Tab-separated table of N, CA and C in Angstrom:
chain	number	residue	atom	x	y	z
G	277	UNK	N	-65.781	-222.143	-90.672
G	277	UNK	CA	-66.695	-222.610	-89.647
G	277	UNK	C	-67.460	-221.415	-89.096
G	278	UNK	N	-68.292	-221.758	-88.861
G	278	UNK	CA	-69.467	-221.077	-88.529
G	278	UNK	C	-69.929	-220.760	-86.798
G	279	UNK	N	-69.023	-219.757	-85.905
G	279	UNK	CA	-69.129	-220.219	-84.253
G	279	UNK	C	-70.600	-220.045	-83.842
G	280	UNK	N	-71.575	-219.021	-84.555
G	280	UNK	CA	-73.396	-219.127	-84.482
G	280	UNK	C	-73.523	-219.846	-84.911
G	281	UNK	N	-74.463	-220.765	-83.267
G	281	UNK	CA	-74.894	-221.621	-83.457
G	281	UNK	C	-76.278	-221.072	-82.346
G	282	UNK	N	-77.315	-222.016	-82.565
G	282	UNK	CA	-78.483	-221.506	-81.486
G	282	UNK	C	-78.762	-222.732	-80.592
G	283	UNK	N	-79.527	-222.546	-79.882
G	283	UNK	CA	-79.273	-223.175	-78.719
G	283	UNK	C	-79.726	-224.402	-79.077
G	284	UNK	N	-80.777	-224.724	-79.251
G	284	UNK	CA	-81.203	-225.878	-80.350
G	284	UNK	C	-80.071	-226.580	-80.549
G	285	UNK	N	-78.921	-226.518	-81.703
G	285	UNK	CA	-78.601	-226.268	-82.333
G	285	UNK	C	-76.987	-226.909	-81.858
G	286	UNK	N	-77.079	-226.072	-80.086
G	286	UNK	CA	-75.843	-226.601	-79.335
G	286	UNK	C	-76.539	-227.503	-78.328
G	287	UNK	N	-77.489	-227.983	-78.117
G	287	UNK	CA	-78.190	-229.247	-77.525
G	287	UNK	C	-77.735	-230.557	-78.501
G	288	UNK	N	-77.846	-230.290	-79.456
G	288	UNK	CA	-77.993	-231.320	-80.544
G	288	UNK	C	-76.168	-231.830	-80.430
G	289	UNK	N	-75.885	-230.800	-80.690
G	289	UNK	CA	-73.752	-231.005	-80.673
G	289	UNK	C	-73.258	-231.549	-79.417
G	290	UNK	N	-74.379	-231.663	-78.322
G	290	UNK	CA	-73.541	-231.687	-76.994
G	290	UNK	C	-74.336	-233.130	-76.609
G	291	UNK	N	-75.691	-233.210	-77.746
G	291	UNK	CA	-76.075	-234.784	-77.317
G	291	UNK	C	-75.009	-235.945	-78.458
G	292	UNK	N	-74.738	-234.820	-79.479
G	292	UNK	CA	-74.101	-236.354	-79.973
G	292	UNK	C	-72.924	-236.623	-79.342
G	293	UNK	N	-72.256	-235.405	-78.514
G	293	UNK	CA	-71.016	-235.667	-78.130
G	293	UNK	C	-70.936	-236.691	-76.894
G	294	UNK	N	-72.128	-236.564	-75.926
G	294	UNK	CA	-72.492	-237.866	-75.083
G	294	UNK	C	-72.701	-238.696	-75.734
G	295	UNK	N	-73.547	-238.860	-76.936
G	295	UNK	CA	-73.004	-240.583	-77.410
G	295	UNK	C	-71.873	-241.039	-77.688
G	296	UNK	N	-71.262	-240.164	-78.409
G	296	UNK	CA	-70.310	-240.286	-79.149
G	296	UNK	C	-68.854	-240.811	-77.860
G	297	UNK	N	-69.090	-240.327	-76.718
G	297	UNK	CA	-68.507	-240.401	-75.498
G	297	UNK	C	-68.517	-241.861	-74.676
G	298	UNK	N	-69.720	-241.882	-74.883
G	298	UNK	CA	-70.281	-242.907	-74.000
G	298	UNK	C	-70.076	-244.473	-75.082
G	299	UNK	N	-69.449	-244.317	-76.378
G	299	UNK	CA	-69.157	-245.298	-77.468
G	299	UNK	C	-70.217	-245.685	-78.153
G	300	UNK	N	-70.607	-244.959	-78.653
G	300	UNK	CA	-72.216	-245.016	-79.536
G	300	UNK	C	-71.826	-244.421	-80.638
G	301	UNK	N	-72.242	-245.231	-81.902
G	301	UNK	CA	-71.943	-244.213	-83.211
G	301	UNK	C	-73.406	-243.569	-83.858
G	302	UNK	N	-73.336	-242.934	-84.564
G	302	UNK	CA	-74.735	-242.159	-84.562
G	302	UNK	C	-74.790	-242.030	-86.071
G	303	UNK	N	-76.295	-242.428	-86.940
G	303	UNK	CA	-76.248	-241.813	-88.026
G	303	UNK	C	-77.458	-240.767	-87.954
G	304	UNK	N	-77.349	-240.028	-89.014
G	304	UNK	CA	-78.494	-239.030	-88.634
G	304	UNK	C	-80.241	-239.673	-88.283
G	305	UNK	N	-80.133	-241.071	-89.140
G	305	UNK	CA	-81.196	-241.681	-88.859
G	305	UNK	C	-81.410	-242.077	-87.249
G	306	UNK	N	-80.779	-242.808	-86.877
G	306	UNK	CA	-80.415	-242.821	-85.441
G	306	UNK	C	-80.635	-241.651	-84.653
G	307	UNK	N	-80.178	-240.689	-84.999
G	307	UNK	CA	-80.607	-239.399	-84.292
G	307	UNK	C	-82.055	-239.097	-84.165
G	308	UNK	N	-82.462	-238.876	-85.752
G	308	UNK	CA	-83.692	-238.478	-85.905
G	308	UNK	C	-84.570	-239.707	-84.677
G	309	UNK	N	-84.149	-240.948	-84.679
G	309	UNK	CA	-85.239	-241.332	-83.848
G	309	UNK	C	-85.286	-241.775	-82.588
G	310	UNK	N	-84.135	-241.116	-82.416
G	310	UNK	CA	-83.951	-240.513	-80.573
G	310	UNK	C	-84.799	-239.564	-80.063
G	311	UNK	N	-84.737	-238.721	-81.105
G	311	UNK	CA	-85.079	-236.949	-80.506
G	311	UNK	C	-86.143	-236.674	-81.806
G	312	UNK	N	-86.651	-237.180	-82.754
G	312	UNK	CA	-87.390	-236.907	-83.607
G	312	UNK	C	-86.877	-236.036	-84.945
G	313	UNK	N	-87.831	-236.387	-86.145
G	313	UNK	CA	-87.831	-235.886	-87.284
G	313	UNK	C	-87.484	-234.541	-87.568
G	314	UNK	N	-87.713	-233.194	-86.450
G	314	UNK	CA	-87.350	-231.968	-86.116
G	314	UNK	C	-85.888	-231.891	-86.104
G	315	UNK	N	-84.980	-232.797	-85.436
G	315	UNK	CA	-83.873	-232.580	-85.347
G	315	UNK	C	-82.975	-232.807	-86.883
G	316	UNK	N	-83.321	-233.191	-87.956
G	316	UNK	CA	-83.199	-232.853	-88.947
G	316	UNK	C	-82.286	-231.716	-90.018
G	317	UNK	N	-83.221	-230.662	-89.565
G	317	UNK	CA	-82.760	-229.513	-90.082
G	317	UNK	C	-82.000	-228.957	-89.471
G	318	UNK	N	-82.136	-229.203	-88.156
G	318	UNK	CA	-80.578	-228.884	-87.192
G	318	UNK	C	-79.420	-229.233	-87.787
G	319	UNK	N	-79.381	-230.793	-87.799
G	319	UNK	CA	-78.434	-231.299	-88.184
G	319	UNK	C	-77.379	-230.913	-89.448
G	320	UNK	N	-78.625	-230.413	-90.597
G	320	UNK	CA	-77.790	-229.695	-91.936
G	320	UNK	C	-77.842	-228.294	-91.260
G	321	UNK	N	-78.191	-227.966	-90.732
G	321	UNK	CA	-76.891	-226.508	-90.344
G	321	UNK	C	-75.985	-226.640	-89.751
G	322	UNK	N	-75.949	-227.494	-88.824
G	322	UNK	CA	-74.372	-227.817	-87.977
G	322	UNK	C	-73.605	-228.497	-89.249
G	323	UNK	N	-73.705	-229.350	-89.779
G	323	UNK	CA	-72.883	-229.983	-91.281
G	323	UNK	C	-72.521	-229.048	-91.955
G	324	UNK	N	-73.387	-227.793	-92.466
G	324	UNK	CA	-72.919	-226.836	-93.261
G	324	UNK	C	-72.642	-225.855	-92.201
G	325	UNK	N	-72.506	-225.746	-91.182
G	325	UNK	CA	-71.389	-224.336	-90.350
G	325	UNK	C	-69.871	-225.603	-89.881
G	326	UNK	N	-70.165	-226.360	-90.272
G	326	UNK	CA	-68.925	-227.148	-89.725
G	326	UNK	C	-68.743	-228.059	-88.502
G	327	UNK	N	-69.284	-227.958	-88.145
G	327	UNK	CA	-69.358	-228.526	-86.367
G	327	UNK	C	-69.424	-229.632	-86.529
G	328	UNK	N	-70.256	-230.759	-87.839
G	328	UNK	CA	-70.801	-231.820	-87.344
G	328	UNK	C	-69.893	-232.269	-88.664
G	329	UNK	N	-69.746	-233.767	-88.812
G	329	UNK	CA	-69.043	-233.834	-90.383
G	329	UNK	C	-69.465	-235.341	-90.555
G	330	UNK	N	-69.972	-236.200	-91.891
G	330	UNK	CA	-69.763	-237.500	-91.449
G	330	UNK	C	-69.059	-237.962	-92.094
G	331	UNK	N	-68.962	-239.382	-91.739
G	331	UNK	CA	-67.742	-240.127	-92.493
G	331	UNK	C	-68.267	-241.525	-93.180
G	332	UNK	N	-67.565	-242.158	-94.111
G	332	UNK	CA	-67.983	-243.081	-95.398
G	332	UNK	C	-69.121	-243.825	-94.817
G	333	UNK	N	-68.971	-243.916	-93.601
G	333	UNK	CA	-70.344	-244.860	-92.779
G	333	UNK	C	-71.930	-244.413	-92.552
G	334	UNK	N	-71.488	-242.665	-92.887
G	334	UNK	CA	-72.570	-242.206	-92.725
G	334	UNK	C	-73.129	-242.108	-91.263
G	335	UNK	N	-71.866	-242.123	-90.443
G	335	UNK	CA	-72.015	-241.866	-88.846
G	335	UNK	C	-71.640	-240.242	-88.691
G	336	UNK	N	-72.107	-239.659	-88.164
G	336	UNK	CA	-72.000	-238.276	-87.143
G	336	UNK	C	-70.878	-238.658	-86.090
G	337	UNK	N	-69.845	-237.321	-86.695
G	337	UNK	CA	-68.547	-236.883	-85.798
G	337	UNK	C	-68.755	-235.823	-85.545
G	338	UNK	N	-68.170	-235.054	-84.027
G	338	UNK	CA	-67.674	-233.518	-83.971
G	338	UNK	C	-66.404	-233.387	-84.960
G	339	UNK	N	-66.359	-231.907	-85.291
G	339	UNK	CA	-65.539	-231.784	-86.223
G	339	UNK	C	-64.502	-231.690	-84.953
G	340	UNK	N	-63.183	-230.965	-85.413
G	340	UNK	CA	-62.205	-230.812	-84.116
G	340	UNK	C	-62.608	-229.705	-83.542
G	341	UNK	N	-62.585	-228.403	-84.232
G	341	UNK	CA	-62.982	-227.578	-83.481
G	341	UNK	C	-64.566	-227.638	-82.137
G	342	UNK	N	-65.408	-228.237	-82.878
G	342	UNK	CA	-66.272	-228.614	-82.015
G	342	UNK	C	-66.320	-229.223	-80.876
G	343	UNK	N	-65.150	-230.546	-81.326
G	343	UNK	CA	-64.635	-231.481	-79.729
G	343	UNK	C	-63.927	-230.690	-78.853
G	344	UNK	N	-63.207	-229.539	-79.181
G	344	UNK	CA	-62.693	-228.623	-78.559
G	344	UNK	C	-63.356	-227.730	-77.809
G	345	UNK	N	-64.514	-227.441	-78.455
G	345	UNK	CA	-65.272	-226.220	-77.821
G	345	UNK	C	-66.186	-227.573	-76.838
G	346	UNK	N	-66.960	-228.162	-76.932
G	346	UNK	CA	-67.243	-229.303	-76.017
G	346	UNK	C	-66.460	-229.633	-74.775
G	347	UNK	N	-65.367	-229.861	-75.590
G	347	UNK	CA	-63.955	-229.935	-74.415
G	347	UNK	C	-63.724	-229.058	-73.116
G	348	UNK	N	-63.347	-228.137	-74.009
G	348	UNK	CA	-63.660	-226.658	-73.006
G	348	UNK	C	-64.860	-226.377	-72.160
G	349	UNK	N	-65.744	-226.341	-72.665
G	349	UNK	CA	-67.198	-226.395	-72.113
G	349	UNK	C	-67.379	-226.896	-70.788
G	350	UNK	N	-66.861	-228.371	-70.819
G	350	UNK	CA	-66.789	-229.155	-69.679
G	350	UNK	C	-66.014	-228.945	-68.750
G	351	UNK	N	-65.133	-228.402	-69.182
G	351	UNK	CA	-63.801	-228.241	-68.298
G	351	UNK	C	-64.095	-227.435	-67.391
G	352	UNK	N	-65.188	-225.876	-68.185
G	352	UNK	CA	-65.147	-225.119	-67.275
G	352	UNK	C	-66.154	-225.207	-66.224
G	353	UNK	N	-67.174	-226.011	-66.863
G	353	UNK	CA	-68.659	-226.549	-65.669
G	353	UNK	C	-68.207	-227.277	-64.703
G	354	UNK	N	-66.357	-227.967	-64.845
G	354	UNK	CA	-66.248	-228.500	-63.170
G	354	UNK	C	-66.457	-230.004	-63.557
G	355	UNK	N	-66.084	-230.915	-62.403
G	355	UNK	CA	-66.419	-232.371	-62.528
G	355	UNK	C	-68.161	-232.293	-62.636
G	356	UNK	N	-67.974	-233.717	-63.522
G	356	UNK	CA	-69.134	-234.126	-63.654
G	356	UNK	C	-69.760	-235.140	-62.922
G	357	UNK	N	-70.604	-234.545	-61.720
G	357	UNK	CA	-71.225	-236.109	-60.490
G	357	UNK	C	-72.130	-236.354	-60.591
């Protein structure tokens, strides 16, 4: 896994993780037409550094390490109001 990532890059990991949160499954198509055709090439670098992974459905997961670093993330920004 790959921990460079750019900011881009960790927008994208931290929006699917609000869907993904909020009970939304996501395919990259779905993505792309949330946030547009740009987000794309994001997406195959997070897949190939590891972060993002999909499964037979062709839905977008955090990998573990990612839900972890997400995890953490939050934890340390405090409740969320």
């Amino acid at each position: 896994m790959d921990f460079n990532i750019t900011a881009g890059e960790e927008a994208v990991v931290f929006h699917v993780a609000s869907r993904i949160q909020g009970g939304f499954s996501l395919t990259d198509d779905d993505l792309a037409e949330e946030l547009g055709e740009e987000v794309r090439p994001l997406l195959q670098s997070l897949l190939g550094k590891g972060w993002l992974v999909v499964d037979e459905d062709r839905e977008l997961a955090l990998s573990t390490i990612a839900r972890h670093v997400v995890s953490s993330r939050r934890d340390a920004e405090g409740p969320q109001t």
